[in-house]
PDB file of C-alpha atoms and ligand atoms in Angstrom:
ATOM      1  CA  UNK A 185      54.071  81.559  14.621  1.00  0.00           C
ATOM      2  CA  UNK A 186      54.579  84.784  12.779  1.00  0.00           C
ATOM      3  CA  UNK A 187      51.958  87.084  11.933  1.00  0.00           C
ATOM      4  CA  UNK A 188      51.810  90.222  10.202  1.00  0.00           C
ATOM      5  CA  UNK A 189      48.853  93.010  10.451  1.00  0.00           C
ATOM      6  CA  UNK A 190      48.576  94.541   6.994  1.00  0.00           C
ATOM      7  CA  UNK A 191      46.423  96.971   8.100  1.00  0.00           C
ATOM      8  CA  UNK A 192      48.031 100.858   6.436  1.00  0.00           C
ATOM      9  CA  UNK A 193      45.381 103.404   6.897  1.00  0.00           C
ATOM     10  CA  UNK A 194      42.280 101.317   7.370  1.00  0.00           C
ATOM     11  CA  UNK A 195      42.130 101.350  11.508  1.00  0.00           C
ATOM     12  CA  UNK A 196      43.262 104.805  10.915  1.00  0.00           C
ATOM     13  CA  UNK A 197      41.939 106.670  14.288  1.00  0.00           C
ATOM     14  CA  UNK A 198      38.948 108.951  15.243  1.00  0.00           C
ATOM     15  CA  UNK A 199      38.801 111.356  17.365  1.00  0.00           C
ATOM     16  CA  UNK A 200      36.088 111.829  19.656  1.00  0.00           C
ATOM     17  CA  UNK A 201      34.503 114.606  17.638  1.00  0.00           C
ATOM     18  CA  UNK A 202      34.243 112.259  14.356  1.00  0.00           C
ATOM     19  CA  UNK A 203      37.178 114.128  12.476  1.00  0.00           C
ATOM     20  CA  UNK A 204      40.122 111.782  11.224  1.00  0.00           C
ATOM     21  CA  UNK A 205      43.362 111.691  13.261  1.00  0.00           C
ATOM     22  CA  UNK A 206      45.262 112.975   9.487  1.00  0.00           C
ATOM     23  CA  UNK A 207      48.502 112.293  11.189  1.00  0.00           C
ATOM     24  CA  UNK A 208      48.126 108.889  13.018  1.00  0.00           C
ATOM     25  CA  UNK A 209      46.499 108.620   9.108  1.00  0.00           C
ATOM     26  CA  UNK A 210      49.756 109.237   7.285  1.00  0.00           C
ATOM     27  CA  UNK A 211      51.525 106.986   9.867  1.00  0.00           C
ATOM     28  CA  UNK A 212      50.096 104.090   9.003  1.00  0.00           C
ATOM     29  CA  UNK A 213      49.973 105.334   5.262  1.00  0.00           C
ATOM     30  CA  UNK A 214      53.880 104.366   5.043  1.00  0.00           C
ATOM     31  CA  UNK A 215      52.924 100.677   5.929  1.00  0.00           C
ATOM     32  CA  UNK A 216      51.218 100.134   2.847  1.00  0.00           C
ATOM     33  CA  UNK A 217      53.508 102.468   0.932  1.00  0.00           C
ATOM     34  CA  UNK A 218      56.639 100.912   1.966  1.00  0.00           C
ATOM     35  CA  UNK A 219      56.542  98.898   4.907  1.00  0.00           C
ATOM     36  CA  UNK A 220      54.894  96.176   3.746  1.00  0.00           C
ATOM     37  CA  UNK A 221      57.602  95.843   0.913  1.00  0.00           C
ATOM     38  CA  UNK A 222      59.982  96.032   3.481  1.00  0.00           C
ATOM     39  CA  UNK A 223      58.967  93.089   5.863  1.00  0.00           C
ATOM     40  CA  UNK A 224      58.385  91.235   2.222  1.00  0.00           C
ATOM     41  CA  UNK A 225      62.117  91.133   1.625  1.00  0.00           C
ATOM     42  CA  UNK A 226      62.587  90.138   4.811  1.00  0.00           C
ATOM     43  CA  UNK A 227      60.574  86.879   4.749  1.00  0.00           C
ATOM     44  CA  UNK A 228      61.710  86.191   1.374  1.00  0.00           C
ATOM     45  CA  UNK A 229      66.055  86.423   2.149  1.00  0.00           C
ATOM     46  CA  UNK A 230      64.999  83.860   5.456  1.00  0.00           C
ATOM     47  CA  UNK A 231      62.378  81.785   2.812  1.00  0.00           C
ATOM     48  CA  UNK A 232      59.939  82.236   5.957  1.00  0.00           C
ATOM     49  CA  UNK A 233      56.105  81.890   4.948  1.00  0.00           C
ATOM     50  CA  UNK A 234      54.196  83.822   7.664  1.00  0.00           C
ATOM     51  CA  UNK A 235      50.279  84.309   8.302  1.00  0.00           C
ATOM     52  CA  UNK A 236      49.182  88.071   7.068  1.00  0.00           C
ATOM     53  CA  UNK A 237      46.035  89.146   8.666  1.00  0.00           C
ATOM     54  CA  UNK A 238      44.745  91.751   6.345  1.00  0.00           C
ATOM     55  CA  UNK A 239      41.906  94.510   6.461  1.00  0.00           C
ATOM     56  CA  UNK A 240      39.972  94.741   3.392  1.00  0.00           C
ATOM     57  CA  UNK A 241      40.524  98.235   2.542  1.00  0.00           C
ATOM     58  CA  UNK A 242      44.073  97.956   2.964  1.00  0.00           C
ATOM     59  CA  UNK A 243      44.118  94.907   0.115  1.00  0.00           C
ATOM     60  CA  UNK A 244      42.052  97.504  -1.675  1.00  0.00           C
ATOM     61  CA  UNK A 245      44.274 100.474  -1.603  1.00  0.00           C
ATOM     62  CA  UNK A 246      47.378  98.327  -1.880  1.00  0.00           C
ATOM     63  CA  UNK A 247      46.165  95.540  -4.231  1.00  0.00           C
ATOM     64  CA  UNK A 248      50.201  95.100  -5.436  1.00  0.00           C
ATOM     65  CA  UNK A 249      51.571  94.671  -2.048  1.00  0.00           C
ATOM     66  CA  UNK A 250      48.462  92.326  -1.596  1.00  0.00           C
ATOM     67  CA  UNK A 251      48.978  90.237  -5.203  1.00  0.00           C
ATOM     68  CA  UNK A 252      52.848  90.186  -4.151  1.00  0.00           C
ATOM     69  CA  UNK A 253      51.501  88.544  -0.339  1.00  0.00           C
ATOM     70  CA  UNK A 254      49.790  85.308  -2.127  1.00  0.00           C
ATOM     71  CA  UNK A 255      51.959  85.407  -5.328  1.00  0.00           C
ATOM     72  CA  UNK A 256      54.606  84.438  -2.303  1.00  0.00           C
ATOM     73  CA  UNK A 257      52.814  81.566  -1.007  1.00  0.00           C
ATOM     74  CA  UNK A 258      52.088  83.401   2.201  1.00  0.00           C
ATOM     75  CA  UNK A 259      49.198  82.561   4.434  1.00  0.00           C
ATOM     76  CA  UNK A 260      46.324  85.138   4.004  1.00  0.00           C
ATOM     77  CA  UNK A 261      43.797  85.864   7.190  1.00  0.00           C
ATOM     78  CA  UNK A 262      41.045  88.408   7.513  1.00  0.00           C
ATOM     79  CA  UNK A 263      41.152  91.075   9.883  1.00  0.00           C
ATOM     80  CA  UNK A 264      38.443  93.531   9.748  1.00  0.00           C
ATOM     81  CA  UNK A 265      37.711  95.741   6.619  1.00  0.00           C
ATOM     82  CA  UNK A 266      38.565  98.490   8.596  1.00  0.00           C
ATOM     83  CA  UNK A 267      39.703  96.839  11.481  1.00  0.00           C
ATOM     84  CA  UNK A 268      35.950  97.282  13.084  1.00  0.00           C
ATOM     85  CA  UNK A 269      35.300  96.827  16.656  1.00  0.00           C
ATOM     86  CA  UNK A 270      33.074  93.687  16.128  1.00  0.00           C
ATOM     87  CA  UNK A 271      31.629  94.306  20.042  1.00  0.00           C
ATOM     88  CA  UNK A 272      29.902  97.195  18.980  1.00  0.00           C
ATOM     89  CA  UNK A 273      28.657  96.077  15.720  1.00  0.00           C
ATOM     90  CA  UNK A 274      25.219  93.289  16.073  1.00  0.00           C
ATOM     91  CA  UNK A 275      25.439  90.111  14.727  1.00  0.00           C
ATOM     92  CA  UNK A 276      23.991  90.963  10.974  1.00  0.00           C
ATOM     93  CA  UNK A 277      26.622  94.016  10.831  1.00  0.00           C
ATOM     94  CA  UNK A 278      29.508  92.127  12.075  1.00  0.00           C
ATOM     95  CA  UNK A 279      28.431  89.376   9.600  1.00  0.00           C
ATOM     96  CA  UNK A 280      28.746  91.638   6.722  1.00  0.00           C
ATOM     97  CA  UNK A 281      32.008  92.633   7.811  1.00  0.00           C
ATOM     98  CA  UNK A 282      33.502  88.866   7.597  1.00  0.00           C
ATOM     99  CA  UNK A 283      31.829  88.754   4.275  1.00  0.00           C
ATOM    100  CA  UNK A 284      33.113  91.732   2.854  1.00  0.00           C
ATOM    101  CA  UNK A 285      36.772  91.373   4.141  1.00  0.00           C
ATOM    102  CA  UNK A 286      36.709  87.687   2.888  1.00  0.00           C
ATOM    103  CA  UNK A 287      35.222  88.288  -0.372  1.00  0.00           C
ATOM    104  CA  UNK A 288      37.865  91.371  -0.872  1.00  0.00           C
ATOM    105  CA  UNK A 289      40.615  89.342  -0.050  1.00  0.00           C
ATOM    106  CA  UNK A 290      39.674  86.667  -2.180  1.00  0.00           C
ATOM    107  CA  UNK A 291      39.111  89.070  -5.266  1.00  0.00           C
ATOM    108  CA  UNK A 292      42.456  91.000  -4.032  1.00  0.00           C
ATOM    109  CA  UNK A 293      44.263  87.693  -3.983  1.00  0.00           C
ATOM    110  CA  UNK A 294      43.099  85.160  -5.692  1.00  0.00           C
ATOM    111  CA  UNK A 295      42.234  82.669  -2.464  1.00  0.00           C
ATOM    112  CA  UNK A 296      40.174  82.010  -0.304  1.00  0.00           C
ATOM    113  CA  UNK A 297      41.171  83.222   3.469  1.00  0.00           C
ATOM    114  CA  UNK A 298      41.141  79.763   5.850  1.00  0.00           C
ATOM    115  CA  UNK A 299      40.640  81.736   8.903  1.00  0.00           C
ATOM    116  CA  UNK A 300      40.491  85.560  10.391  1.00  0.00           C
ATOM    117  CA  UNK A 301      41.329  87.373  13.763  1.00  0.00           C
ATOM    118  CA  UNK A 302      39.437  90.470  15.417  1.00  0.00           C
ATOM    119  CA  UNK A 303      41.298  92.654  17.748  1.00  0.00           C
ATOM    120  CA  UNK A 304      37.873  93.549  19.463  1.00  0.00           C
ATOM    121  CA  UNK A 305      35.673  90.315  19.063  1.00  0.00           C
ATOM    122  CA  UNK A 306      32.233  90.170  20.324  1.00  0.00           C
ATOM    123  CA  UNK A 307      30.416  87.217  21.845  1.00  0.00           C
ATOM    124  CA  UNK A 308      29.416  86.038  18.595  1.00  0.00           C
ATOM    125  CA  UNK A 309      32.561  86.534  16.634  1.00  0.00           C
ATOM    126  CA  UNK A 310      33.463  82.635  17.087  1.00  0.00           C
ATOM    127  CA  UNK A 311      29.814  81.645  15.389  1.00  0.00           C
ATOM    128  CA  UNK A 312      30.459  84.446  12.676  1.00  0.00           C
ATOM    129  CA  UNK A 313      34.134  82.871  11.424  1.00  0.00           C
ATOM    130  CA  UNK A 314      32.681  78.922  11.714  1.00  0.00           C
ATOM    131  CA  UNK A 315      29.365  80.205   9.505  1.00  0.00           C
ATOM    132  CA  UNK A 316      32.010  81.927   7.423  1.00  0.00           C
ATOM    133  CA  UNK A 317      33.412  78.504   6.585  1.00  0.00           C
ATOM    134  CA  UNK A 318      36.556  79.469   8.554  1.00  0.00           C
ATOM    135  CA  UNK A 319      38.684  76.406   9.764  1.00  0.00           C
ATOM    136  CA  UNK A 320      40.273  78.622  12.199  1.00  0.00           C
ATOM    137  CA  UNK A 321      40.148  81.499  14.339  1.00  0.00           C
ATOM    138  CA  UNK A 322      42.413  84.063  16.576  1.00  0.00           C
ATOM    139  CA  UNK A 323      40.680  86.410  17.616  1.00  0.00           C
ATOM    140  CA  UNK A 324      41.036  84.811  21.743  1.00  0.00           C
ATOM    141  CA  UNK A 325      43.768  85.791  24.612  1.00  0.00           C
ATOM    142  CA  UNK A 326      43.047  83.176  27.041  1.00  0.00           C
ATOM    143  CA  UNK A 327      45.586  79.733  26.523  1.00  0.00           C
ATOM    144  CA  UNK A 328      48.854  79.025  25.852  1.00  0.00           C
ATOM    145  CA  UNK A 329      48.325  76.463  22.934  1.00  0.00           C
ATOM    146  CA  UNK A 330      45.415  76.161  20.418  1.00  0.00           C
ATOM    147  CA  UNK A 331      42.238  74.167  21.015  1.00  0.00           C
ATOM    148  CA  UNK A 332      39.087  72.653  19.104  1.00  0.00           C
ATOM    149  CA  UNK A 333      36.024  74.383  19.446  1.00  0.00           C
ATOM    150  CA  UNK A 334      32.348  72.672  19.025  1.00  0.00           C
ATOM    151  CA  UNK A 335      30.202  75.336  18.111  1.00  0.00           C
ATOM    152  CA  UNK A 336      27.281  72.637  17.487  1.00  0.00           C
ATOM    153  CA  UNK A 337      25.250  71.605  14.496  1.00  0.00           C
ATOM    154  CA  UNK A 338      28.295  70.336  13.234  1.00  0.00           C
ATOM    155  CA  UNK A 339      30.608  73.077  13.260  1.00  0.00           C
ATOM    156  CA  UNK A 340      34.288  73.216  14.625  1.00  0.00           C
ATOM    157  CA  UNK A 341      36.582  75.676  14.347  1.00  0.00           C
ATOM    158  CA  UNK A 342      40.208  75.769  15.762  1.00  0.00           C
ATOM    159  CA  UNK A 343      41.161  78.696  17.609  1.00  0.00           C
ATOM    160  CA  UNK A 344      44.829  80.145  17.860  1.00  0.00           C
ATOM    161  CA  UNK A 345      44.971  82.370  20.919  1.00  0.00           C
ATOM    162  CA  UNK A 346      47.392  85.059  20.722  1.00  0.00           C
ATOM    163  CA  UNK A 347      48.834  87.422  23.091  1.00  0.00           C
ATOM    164  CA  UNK A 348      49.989  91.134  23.473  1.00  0.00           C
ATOM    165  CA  UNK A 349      54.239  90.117  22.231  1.00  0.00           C
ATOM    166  CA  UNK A 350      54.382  92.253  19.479  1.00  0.00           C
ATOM    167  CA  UNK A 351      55.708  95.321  18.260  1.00  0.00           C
ATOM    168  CA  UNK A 352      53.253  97.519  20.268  1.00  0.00           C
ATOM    169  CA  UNK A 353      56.633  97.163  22.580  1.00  0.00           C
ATOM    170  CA  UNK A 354      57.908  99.371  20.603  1.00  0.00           C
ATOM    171  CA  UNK A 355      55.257 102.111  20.990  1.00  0.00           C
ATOM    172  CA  UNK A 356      55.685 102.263  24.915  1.00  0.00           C
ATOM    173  CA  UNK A 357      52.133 100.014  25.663  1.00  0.00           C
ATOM    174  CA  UNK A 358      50.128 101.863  22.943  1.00  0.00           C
ATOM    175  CA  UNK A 359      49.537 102.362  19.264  1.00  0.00           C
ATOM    176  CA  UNK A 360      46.758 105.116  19.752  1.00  0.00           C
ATOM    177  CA  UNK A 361      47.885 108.847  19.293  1.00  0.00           C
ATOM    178  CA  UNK A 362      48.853 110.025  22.725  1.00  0.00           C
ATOM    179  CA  UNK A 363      51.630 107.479  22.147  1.00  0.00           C
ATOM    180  CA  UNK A 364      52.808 109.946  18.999  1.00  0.00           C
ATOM    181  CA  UNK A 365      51.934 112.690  20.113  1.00  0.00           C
ATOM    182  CA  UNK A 366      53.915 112.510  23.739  1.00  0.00           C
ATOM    183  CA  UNK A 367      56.642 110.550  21.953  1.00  0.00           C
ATOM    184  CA  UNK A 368      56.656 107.166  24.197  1.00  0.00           C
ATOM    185  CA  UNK A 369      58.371 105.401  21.300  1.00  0.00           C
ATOM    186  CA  UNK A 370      61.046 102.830  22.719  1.00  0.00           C
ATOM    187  CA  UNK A 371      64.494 101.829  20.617  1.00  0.00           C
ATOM    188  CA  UNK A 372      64.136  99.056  18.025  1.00  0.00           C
ATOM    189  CA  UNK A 373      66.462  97.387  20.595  1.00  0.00           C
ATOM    190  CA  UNK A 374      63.826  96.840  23.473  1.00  0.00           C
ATOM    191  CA  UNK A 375      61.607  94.843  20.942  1.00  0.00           C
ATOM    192  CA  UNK A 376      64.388  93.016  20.013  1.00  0.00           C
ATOM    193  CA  UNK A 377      65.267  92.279  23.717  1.00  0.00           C
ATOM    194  CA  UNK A 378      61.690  91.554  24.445  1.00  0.00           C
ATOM    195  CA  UNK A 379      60.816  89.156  21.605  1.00  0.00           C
ATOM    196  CA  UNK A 380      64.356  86.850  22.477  1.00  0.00           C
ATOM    197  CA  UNK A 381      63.180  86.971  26.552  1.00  0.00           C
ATOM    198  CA  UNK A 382      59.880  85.836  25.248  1.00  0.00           C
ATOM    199  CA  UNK A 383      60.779  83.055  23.001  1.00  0.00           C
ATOM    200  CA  UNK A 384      63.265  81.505  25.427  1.00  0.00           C
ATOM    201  CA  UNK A 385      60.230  81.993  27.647  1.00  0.00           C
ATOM    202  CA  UNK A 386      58.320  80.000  25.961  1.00  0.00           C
ATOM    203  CA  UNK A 387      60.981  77.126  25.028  1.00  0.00           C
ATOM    204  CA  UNK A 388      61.573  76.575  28.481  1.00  0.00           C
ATOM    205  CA  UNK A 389      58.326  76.600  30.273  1.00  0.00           C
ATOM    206  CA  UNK A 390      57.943  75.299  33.797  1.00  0.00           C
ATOM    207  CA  UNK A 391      56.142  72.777  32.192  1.00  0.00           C
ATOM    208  CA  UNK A 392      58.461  70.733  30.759  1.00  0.00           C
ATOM    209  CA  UNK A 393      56.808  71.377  26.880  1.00  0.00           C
ATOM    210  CA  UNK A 394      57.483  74.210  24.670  1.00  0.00           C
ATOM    211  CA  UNK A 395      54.747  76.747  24.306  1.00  0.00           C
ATOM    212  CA  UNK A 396      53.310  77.988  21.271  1.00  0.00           C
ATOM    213  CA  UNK A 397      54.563  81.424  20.850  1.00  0.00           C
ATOM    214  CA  UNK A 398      52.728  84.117  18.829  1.00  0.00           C
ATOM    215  CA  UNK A 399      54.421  86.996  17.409  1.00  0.00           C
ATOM    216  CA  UNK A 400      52.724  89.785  15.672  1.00  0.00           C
ATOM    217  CA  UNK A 401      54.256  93.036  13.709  1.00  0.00           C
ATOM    218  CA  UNK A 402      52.496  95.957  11.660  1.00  0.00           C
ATOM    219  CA  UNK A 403      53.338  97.135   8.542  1.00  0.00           C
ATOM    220  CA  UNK A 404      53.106 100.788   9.709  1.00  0.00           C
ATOM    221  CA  UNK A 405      55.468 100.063  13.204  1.00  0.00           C
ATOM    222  CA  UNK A 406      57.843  97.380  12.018  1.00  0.00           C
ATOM    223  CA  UNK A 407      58.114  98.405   8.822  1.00  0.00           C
ATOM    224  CA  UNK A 408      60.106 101.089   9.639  1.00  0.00           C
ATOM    225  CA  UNK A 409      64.014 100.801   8.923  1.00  0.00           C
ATOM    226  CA  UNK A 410      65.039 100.051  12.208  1.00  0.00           C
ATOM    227  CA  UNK A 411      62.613  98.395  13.609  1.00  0.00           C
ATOM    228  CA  UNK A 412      62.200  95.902  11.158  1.00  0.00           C
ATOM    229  CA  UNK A 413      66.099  95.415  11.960  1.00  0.00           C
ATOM    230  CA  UNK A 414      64.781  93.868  14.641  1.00  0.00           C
ATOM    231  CA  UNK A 415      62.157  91.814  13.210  1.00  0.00           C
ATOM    232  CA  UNK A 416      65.351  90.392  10.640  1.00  0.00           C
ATOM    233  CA  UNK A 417      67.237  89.708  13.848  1.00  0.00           C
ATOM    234  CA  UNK A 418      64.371  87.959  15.879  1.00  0.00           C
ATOM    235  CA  UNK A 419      64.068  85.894  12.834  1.00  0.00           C
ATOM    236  CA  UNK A 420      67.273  84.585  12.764  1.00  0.00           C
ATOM    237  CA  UNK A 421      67.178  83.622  16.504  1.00  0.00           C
ATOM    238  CA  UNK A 422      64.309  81.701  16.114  1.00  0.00           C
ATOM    239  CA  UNK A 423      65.564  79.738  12.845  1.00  0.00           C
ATOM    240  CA  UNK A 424      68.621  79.502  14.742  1.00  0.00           C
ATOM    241  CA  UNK A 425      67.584  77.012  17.165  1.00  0.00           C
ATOM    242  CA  UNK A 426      66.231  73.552  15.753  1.00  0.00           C
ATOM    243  CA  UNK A 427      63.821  72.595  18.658  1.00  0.00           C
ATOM    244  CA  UNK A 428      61.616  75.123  16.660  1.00  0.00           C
ATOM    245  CA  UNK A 429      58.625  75.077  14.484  1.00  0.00           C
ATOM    246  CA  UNK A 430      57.743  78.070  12.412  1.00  0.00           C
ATOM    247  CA  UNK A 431      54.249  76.939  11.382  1.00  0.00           C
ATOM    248  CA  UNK A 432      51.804  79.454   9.654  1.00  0.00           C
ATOM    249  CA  UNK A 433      48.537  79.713  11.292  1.00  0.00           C
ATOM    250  CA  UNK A 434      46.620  77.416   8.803  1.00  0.00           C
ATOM    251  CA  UNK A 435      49.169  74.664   9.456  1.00  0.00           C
ATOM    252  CA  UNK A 436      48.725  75.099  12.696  1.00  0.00           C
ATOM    253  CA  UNK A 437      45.285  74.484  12.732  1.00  0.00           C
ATOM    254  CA  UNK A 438      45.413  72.031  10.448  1.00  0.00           C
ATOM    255  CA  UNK A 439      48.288  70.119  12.542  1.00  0.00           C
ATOM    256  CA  UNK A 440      45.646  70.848  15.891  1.00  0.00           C
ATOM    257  CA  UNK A 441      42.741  69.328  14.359  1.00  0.00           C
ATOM    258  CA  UNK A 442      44.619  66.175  13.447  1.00  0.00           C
ATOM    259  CA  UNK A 443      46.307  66.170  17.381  1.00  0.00           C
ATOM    260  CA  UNK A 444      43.053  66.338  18.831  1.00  0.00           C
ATOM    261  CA  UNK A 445      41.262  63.519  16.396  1.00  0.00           C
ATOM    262  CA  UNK A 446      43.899  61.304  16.921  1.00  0.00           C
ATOM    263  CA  UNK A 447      44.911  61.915  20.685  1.00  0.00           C
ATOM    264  CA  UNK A 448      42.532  60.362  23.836  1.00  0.00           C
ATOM    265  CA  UNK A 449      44.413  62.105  26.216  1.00  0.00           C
ATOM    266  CA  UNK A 450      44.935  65.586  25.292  1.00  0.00           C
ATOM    267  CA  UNK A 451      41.982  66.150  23.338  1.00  0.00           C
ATOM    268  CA  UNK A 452      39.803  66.984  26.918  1.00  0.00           C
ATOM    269  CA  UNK A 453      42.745  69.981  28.164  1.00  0.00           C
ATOM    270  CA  UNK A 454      42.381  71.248  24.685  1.00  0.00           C
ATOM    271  CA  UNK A 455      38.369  71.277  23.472  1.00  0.00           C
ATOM    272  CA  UNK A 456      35.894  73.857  24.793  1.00  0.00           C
ATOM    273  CA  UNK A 457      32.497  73.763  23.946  1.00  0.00           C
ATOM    274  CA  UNK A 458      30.268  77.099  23.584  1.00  0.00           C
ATOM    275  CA  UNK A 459      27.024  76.143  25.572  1.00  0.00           C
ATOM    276  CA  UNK A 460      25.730  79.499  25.488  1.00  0.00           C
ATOM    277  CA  UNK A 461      23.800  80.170  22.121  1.00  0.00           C
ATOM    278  CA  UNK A 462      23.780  83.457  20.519  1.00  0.00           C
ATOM    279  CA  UNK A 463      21.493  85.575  20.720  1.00  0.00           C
TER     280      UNK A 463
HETATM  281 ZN1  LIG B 676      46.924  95.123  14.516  1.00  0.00          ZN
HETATM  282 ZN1  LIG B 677      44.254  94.297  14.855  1.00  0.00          ZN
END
């Protein structure tokens, strides 16, 4: 599963004193600018349809690169409207969030988002996407394949964890400043490297099944020319080998919710329930 975080300037960093980080700003200013175009062409020469997770104000400074997202069929996700830590937010904030994001996304692109993913969720993020409508969220670390919430009174929501394989690899462990600023970038080739071990990782687990496998690159780090180099090359190994599934994250949930109506057996190793209520 491929996912891209169209996120430009919107997360852009703070420092401690309030003032805006203006070069971590202009950074991620070339995502929107070009790097999103870039990874674009990508997916469109390999006719891949990925998931983009999207902050708000990104869709809202780069409405063409947003428009040119869902005139290409992709899958569209929210992801913050400026990539807010939801854990510090309470509930009625980080419900205004979800509402905002989703409502600029669907102005920005003309549909409705079918799920969302928070970097920094809070303990009632899951409850905020199923109100939301959402059929799906990824906002979780914690399994190697998908599973069916019951968030009672009649609300489900699939969640899609995800995991820390993406292009942060190429920032040396970090995307925050001190990363710039003390120049712990690695080569485009290291990602590269890292992405392949993982997906033949993942092919050939221990456990006799394949493992989901979710991949995520920014517009602002992969979007650069060499780096997304690498993302071209990745995709071709993965396409490459026909035991794969590229599945956007809406089929995936879509395919999960149908595995665990249908199944007896699995539906127990992959359904959680949420006892705790929020407060
Ligand atoms: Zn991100
Ligand atoms: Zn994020």
């Amino acid at each position: 599963m491929i996912a891209i975080h169209f996120e430009a300037d919107s997360a852009s960093y703070i420092r401690p004193d309030g003032s805006v980080d203006t070069q971590d700003l202009i950074n991620r200013q070339y995502g929107g600018k070009i790097g999103i175009w870039r990874l674009l062409r990508i997916l469109d020469r390999h006719e891949i349809k990925c998931t983009f997770f999207i902050c708000g104000a990104a869709a809202d400074r780069y409405i063409e690169a947003a428009r040119a997202i869902a005139e290409r069929k992709h899958d569209i996700a929210g992801h913050g409207y400026y990539h807010e830590a939801l854990w510090r937010l309470t509930r009625d904030a980080e419900e205004e969030v979800f509402t905002k994001t989703l409502g600029t996304l669907e102005r920005a692109t003309g549909r409705r988002p079918l799920g969302s993913r928070s970097c920094a969720a809070s303990p009632t993020t899951l409850h905020t996407a199923a109100k939301m409508g959402l059929a799906w969220d990824s906002s979780m670390w914690n399994d190697d394949y998908p599973y069916l919430l019951d968030l009672g009174g009649g609300r489900t929501l699939v969640e899609i964890p995800f995991t820390i394989n993406n292009d942060i690899n190429f920032m040396g462990g970090g995307i925050t400043p001190p990363a710039y600023v003390q120049g712990r970038f690695r080569s485009a080739k290291y990602s590269l490297e890292a992405w392949k071990a993982e997906f033949d990782a993942c092919l050939n687990d221990p456990s006799g099944k394949p493992k989901m496998m979710t991949f995520c690159v920014h517009d602002y780090l992969t979007g650069h020319a060499s780096n997304s180099k690498s993302f071209d090359d990745f995709l071709q190994y993965a396409k490459d080998d026909d035991r794969v599934w590229i599945a956007t994250y809406s089929e995936m949930a879509e395919r999960w919710r149908e595995l665990c109506r249908n199944s007896t057996h699995s539906i127990d190793n992959f359904s959680i329930s949420i006892n705790a209520s929020p407060a």
